[in-house]
Coordinates of C-alpha atoms in Angstrom, one line a residue:
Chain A
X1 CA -31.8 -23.9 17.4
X2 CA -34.4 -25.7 15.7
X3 CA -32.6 -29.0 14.4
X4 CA -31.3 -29.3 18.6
X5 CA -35.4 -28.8 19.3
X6 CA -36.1 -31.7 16.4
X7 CA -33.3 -34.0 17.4
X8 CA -34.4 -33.9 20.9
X9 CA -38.2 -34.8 19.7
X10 CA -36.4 -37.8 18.2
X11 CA -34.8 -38.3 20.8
X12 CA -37.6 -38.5 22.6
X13 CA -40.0 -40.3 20.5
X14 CA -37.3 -43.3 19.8
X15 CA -35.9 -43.4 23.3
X16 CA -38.3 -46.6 24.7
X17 CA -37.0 -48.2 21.5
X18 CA -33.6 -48.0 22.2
X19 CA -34.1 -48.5 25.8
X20 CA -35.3 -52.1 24.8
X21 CA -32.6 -52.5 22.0
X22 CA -29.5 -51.5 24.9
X23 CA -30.9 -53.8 27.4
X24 CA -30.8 -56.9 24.7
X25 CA -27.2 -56.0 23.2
X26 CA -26.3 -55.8 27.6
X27 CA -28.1 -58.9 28.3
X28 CA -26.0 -60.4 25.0
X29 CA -22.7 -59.0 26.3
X30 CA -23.0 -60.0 29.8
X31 CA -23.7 -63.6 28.7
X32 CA -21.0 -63.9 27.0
X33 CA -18.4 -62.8 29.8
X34 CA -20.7 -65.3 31.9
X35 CA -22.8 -63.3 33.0
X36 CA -26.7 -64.3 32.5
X37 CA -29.2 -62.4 34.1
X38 CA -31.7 -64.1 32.7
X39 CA -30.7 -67.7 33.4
X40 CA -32.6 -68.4 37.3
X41 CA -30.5 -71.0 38.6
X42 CA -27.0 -68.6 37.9
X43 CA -25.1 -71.3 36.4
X44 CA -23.2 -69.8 33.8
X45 CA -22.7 -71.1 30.0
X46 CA -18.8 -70.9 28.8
X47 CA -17.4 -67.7 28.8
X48 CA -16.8 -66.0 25.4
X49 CA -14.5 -63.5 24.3
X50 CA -16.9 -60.5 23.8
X51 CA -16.8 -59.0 20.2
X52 CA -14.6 -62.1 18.7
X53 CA -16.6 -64.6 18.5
X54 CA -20.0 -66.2 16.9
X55 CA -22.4 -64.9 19.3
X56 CA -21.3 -61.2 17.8
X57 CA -21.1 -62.2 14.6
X58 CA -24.9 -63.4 14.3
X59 CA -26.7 -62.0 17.7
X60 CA -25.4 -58.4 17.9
X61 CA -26.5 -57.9 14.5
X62 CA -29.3 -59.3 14.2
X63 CA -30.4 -57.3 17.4
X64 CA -29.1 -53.9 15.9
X65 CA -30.6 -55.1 12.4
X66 CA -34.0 -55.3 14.0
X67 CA -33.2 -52.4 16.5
X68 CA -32.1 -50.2 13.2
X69 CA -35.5 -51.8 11.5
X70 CA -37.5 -50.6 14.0
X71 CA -36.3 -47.4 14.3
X72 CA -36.3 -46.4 10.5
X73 CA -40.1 -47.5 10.7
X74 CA -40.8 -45.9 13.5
X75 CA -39.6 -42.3 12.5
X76 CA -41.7 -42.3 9.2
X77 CA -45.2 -44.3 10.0
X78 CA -45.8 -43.0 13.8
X79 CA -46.0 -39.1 11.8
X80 CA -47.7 -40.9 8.9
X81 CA -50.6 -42.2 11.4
X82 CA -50.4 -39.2 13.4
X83 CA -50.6 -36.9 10.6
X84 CA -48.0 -35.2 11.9
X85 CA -45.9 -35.1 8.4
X86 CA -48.4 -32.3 7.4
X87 CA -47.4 -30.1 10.6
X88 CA -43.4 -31.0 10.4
X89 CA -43.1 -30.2 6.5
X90 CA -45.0 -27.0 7.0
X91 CA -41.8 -25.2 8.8
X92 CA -40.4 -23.2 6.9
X93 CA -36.9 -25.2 6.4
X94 CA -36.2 -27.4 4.0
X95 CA -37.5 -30.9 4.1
X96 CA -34.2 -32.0 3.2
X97 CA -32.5 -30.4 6.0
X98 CA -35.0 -31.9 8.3
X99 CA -34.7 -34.8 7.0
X100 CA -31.4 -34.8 7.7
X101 CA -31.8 -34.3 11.3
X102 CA -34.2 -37.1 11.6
X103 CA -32.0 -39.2 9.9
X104 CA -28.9 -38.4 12.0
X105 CA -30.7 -38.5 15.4
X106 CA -32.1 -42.0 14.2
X107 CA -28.6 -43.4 12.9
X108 CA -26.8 -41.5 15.9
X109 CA -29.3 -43.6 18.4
X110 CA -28.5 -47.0 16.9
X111 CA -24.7 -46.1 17.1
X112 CA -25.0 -45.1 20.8
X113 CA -27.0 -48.4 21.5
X114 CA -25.1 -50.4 19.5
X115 CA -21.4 -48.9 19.9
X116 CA -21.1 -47.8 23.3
X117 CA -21.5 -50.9 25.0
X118 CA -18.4 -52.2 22.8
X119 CA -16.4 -49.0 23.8
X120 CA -17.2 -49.5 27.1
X121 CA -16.4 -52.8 27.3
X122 CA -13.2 -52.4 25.7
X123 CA -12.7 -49.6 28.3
X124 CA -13.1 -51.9 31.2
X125 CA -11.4 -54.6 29.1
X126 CA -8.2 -52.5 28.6
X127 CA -7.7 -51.3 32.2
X128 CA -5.6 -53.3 34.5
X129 CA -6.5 -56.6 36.2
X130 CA -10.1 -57.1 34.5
X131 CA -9.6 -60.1 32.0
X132 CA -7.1 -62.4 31.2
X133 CA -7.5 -62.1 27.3
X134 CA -5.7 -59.0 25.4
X135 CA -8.3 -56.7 23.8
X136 CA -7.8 -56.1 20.3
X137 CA -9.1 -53.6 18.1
X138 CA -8.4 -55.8 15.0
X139 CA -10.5 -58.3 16.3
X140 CA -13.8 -56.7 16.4
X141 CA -13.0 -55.4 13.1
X142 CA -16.5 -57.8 12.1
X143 CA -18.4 -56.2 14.8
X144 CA -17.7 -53.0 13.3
X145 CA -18.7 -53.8 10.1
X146 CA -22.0 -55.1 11.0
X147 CA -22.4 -51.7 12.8
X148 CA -22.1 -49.9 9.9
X149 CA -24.0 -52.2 8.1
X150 CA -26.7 -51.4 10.0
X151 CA -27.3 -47.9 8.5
X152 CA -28.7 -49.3 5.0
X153 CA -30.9 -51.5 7.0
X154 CA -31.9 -48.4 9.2
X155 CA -32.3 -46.4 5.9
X156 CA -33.8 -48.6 3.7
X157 CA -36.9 -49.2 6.2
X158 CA -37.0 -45.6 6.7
X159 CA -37.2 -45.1 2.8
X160 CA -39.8 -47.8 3.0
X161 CA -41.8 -46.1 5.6
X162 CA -41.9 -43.1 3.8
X163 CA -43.1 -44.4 0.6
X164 CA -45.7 -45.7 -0.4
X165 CA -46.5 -48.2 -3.1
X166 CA -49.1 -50.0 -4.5
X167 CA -48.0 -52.9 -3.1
X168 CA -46.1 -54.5 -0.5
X169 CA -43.5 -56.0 -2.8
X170 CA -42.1 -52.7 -3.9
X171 CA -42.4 -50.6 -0.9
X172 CA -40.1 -53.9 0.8
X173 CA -37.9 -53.9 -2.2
X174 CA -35.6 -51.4 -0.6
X175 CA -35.6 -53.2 2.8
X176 CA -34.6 -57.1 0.6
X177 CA -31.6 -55.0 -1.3
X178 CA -30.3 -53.4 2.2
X179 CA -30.4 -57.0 3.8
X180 CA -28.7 -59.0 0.9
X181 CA -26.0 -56.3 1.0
X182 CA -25.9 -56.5 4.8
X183 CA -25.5 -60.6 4.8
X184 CA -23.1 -60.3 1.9
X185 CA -20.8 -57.3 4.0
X186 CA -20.6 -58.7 7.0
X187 CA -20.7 -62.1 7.1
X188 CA -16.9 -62.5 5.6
X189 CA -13.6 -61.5 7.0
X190 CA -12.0 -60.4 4.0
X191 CA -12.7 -56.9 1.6
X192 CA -13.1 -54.6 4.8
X193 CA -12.5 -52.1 2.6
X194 CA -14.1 -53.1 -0.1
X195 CA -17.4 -53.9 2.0
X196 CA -16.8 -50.3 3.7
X197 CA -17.4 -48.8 0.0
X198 CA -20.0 -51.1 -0.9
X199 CA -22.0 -49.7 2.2
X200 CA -21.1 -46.3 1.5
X201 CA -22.5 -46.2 -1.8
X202 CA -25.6 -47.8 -0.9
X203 CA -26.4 -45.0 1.9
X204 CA -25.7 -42.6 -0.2
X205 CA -28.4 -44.2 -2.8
X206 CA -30.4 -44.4 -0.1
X207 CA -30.5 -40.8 1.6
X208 CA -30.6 -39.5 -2.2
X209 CA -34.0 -41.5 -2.5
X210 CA -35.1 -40.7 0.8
X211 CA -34.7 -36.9 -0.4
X212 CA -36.5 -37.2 -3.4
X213 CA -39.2 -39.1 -2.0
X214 CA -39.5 -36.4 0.3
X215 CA -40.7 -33.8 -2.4
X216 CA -42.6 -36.8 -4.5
X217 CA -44.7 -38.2 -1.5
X218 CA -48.3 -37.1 -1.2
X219 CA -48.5 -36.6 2.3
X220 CA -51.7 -37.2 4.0
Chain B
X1 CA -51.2 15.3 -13.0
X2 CA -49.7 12.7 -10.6
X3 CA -51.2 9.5 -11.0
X4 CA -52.7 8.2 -7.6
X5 CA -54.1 4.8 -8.7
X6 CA -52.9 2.3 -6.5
X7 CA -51.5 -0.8 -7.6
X8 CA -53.5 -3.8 -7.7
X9 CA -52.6 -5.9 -4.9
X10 CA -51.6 -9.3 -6.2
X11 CA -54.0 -12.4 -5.0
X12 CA -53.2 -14.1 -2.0
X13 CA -53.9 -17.5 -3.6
X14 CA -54.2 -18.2 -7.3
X15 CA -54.7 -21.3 -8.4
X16 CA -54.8 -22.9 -12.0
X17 CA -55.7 -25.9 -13.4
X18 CA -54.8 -28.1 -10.1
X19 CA -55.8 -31.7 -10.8
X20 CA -55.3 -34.9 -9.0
X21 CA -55.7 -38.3 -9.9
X22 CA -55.7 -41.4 -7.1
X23 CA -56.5 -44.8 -8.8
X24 CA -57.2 -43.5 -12.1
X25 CA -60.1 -40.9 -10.6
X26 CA -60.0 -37.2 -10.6
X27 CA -60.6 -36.2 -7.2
X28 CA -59.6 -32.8 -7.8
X29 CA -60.3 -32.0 -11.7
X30 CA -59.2 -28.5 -13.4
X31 CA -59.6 -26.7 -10.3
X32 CA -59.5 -22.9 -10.8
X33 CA -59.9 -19.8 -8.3
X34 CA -57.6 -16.7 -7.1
X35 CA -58.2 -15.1 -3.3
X36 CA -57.7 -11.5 -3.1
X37 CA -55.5 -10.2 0.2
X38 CA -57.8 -9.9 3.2
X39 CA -60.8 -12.2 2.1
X40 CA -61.9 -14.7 4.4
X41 CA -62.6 -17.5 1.8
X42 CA -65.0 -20.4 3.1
X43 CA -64.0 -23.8 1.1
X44 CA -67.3 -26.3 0.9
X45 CA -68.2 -28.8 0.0
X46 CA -69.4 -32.8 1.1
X47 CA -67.2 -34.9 2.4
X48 CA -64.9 -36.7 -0.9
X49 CA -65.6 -33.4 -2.9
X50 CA -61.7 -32.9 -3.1
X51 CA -61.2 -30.0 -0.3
X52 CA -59.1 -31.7 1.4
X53 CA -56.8 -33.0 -1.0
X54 CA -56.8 -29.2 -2.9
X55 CA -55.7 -27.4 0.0
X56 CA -52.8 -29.9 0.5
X57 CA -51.4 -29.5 -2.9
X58 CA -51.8 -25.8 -2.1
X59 CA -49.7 -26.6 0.6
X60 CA -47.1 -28.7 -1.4
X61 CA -48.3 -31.8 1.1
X62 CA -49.9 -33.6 -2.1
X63 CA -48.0 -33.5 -5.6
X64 CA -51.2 -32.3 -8.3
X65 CA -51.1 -34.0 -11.6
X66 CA -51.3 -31.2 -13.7
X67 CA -51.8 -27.0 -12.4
X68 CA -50.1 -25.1 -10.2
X69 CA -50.5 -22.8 -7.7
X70 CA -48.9 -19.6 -6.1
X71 CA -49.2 -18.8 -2.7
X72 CA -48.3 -14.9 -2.1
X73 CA -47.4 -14.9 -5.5
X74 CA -44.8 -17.4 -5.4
X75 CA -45.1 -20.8 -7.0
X76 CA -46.0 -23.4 -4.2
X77 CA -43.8 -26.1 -5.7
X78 CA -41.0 -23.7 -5.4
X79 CA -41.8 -22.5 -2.0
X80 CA -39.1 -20.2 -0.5
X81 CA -39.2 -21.2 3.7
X82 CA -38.9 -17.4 3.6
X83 CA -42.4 -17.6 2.3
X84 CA -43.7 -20.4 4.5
X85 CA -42.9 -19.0 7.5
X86 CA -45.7 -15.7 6.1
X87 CA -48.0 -18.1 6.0
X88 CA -49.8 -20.3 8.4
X89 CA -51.4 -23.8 8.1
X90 CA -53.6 -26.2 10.4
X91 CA -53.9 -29.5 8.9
X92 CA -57.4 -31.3 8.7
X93 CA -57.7 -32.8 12.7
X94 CA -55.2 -30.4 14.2
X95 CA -52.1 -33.2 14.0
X96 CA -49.4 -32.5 16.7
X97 CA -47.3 -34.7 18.7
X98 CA -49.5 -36.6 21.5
X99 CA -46.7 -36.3 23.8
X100 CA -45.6 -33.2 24.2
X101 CA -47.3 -30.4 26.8
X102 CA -48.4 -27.4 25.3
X103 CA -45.3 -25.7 26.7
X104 CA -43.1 -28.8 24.3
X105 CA -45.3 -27.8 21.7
X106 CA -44.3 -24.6 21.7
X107 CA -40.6 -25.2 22.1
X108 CA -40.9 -27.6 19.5
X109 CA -42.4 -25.3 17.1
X110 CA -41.0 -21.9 18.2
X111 CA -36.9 -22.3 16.9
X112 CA -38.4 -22.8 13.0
X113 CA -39.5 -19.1 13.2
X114 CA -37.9 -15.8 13.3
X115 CA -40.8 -13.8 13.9
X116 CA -42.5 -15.2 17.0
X117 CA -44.5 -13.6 18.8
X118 CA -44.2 -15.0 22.4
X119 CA -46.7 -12.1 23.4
X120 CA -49.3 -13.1 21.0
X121 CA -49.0 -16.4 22.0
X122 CA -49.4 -16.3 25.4
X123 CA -52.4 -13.5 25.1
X124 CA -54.5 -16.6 22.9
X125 CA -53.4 -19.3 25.1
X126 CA -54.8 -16.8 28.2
X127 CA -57.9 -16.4 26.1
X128 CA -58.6 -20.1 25.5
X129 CA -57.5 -21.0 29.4
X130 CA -55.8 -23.5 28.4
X131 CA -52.5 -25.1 30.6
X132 CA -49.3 -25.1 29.8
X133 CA -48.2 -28.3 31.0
X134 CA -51.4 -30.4 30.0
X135 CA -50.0 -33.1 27.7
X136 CA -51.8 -32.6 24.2
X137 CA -53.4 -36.1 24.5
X138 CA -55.2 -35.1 27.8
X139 CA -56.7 -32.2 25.8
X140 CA -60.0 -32.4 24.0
X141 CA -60.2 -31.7 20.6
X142 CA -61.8 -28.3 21.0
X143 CA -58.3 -27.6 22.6
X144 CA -56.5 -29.2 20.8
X145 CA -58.0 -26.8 17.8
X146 CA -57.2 -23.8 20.2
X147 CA -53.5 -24.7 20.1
X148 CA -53.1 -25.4 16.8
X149 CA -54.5 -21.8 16.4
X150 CA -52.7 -20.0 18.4
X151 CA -49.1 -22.1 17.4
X152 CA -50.6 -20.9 13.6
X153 CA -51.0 -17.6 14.7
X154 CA -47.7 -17.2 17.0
X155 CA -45.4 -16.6 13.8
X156 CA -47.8 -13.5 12.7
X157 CA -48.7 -14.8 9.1
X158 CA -50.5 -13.1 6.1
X159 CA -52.2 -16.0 5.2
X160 CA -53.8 -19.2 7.0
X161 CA -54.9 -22.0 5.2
X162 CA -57.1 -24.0 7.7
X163 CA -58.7 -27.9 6.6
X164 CA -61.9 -27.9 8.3
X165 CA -60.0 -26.7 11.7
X166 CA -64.0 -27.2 13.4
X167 CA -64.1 -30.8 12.2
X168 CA -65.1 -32.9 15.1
X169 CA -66.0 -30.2 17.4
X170 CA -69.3 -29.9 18.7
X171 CA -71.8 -27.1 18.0
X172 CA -71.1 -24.8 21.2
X173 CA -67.2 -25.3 21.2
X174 CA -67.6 -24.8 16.9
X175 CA -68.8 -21.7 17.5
X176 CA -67.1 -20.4 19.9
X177 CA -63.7 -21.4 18.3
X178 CA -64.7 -19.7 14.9
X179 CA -65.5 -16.5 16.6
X180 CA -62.4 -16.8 18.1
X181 CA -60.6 -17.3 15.0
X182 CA -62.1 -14.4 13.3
X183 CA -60.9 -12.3 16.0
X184 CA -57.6 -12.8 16.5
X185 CA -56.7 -13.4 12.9
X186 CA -58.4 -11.0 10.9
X187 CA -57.7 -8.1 12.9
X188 CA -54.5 -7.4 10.6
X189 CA -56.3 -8.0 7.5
X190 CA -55.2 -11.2 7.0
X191 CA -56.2 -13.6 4.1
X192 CA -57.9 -16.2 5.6
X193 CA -59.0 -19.9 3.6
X194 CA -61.0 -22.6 5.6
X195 CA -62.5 -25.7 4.3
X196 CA -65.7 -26.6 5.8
X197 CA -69.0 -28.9 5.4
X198 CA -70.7 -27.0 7.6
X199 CA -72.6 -24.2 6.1
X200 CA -73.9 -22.4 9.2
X201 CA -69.8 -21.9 10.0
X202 CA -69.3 -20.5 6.8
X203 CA -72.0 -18.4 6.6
X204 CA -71.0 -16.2 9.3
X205 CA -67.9 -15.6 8.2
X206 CA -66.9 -15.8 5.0
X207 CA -66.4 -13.2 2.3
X208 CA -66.6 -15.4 -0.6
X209 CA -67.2 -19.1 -0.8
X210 CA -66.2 -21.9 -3.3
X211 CA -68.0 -25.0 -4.0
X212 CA -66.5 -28.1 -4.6
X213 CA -68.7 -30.5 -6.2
X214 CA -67.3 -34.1 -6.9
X215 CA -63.5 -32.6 -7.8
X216 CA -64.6 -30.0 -9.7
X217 CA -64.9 -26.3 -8.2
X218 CA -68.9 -25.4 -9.0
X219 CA -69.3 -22.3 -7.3
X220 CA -66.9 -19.7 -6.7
X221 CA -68.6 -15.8 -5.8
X222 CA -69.6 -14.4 -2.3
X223 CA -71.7 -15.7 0.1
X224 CA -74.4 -13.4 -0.8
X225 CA -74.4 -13.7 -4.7
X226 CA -74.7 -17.8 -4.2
X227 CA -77.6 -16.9 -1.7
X228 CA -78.7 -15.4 -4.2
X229 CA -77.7 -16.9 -7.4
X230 CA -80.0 -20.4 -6.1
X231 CA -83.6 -20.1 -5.7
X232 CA -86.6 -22.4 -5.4
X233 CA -89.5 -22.6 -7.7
X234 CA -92.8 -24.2 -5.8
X235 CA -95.4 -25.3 -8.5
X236 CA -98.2 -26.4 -7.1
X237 CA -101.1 -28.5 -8.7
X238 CA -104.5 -29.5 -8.3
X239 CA -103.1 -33.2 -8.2
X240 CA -100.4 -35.2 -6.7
X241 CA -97.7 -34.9 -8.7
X242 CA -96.2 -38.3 -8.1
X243 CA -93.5 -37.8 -11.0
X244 CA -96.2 -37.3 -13.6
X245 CA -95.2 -33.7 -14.5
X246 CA -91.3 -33.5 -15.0
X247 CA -89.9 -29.6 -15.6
X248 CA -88.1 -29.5 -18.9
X249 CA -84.4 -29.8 -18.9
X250 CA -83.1 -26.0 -19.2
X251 CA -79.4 -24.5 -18.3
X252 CA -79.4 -22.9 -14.5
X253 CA -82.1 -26.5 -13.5
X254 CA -80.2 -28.0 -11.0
X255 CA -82.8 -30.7 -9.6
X256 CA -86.4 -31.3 -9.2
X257 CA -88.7 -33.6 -7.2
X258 CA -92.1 -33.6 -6.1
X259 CA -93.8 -33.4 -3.0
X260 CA -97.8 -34.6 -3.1
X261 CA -99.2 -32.0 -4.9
X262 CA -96.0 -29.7 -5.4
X263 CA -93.2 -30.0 -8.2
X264 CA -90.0 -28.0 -6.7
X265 CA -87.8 -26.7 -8.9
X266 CA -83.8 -25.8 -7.8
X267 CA -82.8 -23.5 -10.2
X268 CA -79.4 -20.9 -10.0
X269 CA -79.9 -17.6 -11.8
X270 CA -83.4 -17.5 -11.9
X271 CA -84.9 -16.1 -15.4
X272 CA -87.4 -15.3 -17.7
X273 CA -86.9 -18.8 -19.5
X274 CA -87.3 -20.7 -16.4
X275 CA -90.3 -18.9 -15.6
X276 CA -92.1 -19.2 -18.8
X277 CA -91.2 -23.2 -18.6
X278 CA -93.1 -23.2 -15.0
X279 CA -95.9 -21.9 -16.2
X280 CA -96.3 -24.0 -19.0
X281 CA -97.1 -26.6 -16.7
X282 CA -100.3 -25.1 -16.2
X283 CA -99.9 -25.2 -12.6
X284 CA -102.3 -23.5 -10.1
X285 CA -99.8 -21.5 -8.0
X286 CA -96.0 -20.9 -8.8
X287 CA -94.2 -19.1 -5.8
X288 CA -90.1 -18.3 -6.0
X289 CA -88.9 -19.0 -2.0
X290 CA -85.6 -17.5 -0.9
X291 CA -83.3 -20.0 0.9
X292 CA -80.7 -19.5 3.2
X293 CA -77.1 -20.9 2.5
X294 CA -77.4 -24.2 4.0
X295 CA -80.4 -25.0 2.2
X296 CA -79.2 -23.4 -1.2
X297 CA -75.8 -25.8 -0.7
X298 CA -77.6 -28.6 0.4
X299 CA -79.7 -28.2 -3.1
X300 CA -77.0 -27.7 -4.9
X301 CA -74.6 -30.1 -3.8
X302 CA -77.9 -32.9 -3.8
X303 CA -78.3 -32.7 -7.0
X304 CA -74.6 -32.6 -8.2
X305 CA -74.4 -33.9 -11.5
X306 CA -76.3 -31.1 -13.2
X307 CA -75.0 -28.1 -10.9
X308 CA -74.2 -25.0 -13.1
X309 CA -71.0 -23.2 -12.0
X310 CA -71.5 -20.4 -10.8
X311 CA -68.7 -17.9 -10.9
X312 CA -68.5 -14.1 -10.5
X313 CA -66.1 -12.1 -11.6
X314 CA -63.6 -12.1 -8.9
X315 CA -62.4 -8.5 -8.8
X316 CA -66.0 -6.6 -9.2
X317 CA -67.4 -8.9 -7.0
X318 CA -64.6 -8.5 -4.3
X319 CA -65.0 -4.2 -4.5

């Protein structure tokens, strides 16, 4: 029961966040099929094809890079200032599993803000009647890519959130590494794979020094 | 012959050698004590004496330098969540989530425990008056305090560890939430440890106290051997004083400082020696005055660099 009771507090704590962070990946998509809310006299720029184009390769994820940011800052300093690391380690489970369940309610929010809308889009996209252009999988293969790039930018502020250091430079160190590898992954078509594994390995160097940190940090 | 001794109940906190460093300064420096089971143990000591940051490596919050410590007899860097859940902890300014009612709180809190006592709970909340569905930021902090206590308490612990759980309360409100907190904790024999600067808190109802002076534990007996362990020698002259006559540097001379026509004289474990200095002074009257706690930490603590510790042996003292 408890990690349900701890992902909902998530849940609850980062829900205005991603509140903001769906309406500006909506407000992107709708542009592009035309559509801009935002725009008073309702003349509408040219009509893109949503998730193949240049507006997803450098707005989408530079929103979900400062959405993910944002998020992974927001779940370590907002207990930091409250003090409320002291109350949340003290449960008796293991900081590593609740670290875990932070970590998956954070990542699982950015994927729900960031994914759904494409998924629902391709939903609406795929049935009968709704736009002239075939929708392809293959062609939002970039989009994908930058979404799961997002989870060492997500991590890495997390990581920097948690720790502490005795100066700015190193507590952002983690943060500069997590956005060279997220320029480097998904700004080229090519080595899917090969930028899949690269992002793999750096999560997994990231949630192993988010763990350690966990048990090294003086909380207080 | 059967034997019939009873086993020596192991402490509820022992701690050894806990240091800290931050910035290259001991904060907390070779800090030493054990609390037997059932002692209500009152932690002082001024604000920066290392309190704070002791009890937080006790509860695994801060990483110590060098020492460890055993909680229930089990290391606290190895801490089992079998053995958190026995024991209890209310962080210095009672820090839960803003947003949440008292009823989220509980939610919140109540699926990390297997032996919650809903009953309990609701019998403390009753006591306090306070709302279920007032958000926690709406509360004051006297209420605040009150749910932090009774979430503590709602898992039925053998031990609470409390950082100054009256700090920012006022007077009325301080009192009335320590009575409380006697009450309902103690009445299983629990082993209670709060931190505390304020004496008069202490005093009324602690067991044994501890003294943190500048990172360093000075005084570690009970509350009535430190009452009495400090005293006050009042020398008075025919003549102001005015720093002319200085009493001679001895072991147990904490501080002195004179007042018109008096020399006063803080000394702990009051002897023969120190008595025999005083009077070499050639003053006209020398009287020994009693002091209560506050005034005997107050002393003490004043005059910190040349406090002599002042331990008791923990066992003979506690029987």
């Amino acid at each position: 029961m408890w990690p349900i009771t701890l992902a909902y507090k998530e849940f609850r704590q980062l829900l205005p966040i991603q509140i903001v962070g769906l309406i500006l990946v909506l407000l992107t998509i709708f542009g592009m099929c035309g559509i801009n809310i935002l725009t008073i006299s309702g003349n509408s720029s040219t009509t893109e094809i949503p998730f193949y184009n240049d507006t997803t390769a450098q707005f989408l994820p530079a929103i979900g890079a400062m959405l993910a940011g944002i998020t992974g800052y927001w779940q370590t300093l907002s207990e930091s200032m409250r003090g409320t690391w002291l109350f949340l380690w003290h449960r008796p489970i293991a900081r590593s599993r609740m670290t875990l369940v932070k970590l998956s309610s954070g990542l699982g929010l950015i994927w729900c803000v960031t994914v759904f809308p494409m998924l629902f889009y391709a939903l609406w996209a795929g049935s009968q009647g709704s736009i002239a252009a075939p929708f392809l999988w293959e062609n939002t293969l970039m989009y994908w890519k930058s979404c799961f790039g997002l989870s060492m930018i997500y991590l890495s502020c997390y990581l920097s959130g948690l720790r502490r250091a005795r100066w700015y430079g190193t507590r952002l160190l983690p943060v500069l590494m997590a956005i060279s590898a997220f320029l480097l992954t998904t700004t080229t078509e090519y080595y899917a794979g090969l930028s899949l594994l690269l992002i793999l390995a750096i999560d997994v160097i990231l949630i192993a020094a988010i763990f350690t940190q966990c048990h090294l940090e003086d909380f207080s | 012959m059967t034997d019939l001794a009873q086993p020596v109940p192991s402490p509820a906190i022992e701690v050894q050698g806990l240091t800290k460093y931050y910035d290259g300064k001991a904060v907390v420096n070779d800090v030493s004590f054990q609390i037997p089971t059932g002692c209500v143990f009152g932690f002082l000591g001024c604000n920066g004496a290392g309190k704070s940051t002791t009890t937080k490596m006790l509860m695994g919050m801060v990483v110590p330098d060098a020492g460890s410590a055993k909680l229930l007899g089990h290391e606290v860097s190895t801490l089992d969540p079998q053995v958190r859940e026995r024991i209890a902890y209310i962080a210095e300014g009672h820090p839960l989530y803003s947003w949440m009612s008292i009823r989220e709180a509980i939610r919140f809190t109540k699926p990390f425990y297997k032996r919650w006592n809903q009953e309990l709970l609701e019998q403390v909340l009753e006591h306090f008056g306070l709302p279920l569905t007032r958000k926690i930021r709406r509360l004051s902090k006297g209420q605040q305090a009150q749910v932090s206590l009774a979430l503590a308490i709602a898992p039925q612990p053998e031990l609470l560890i409390l950082d100054d759980p009256t700090l920012g309360l006022d007077t009325v409100v301080r009192r009335e939430f320590l009575e409380s907190m006697i009450q309902i904790i103690q009445r299983e024999g629990r082993t209670i440890m709060f931190s505390s600067h304020i004496l008069g808190d202490v005093e009324r109802v602690a067991d044994r106290i501890g003294i943190m002076v500048d990172g360093r534990l000075q005084v570690d007996c009970t509350t009535e051997e430190f009452k009495q362990s400090v005293s006050k020698l009042v020398l008075e002259f025919d003549r102001p004083v005015n720093g002319s006559i200085v009493f001679p540097e001895c072991k147990g001379v904490v501080g002195s400082r004179s007042i018109l026509n008096q020399l006063e004289v803080i000394v702990v474990n009051l002897n023969d020696e120190h008595r025999l200095l005083a009077e070499r002074l050639e003053p006209k009257q020398i009287e020994t005055e009693s002091m209560n706690l506050e005034d005997s930490f107050l002393e003490y603590t004043r005059t910190n660099r040349k406090s002599v510790p002042v331990f008791v042996d923990q066992l003979k003292s506690h029987s």
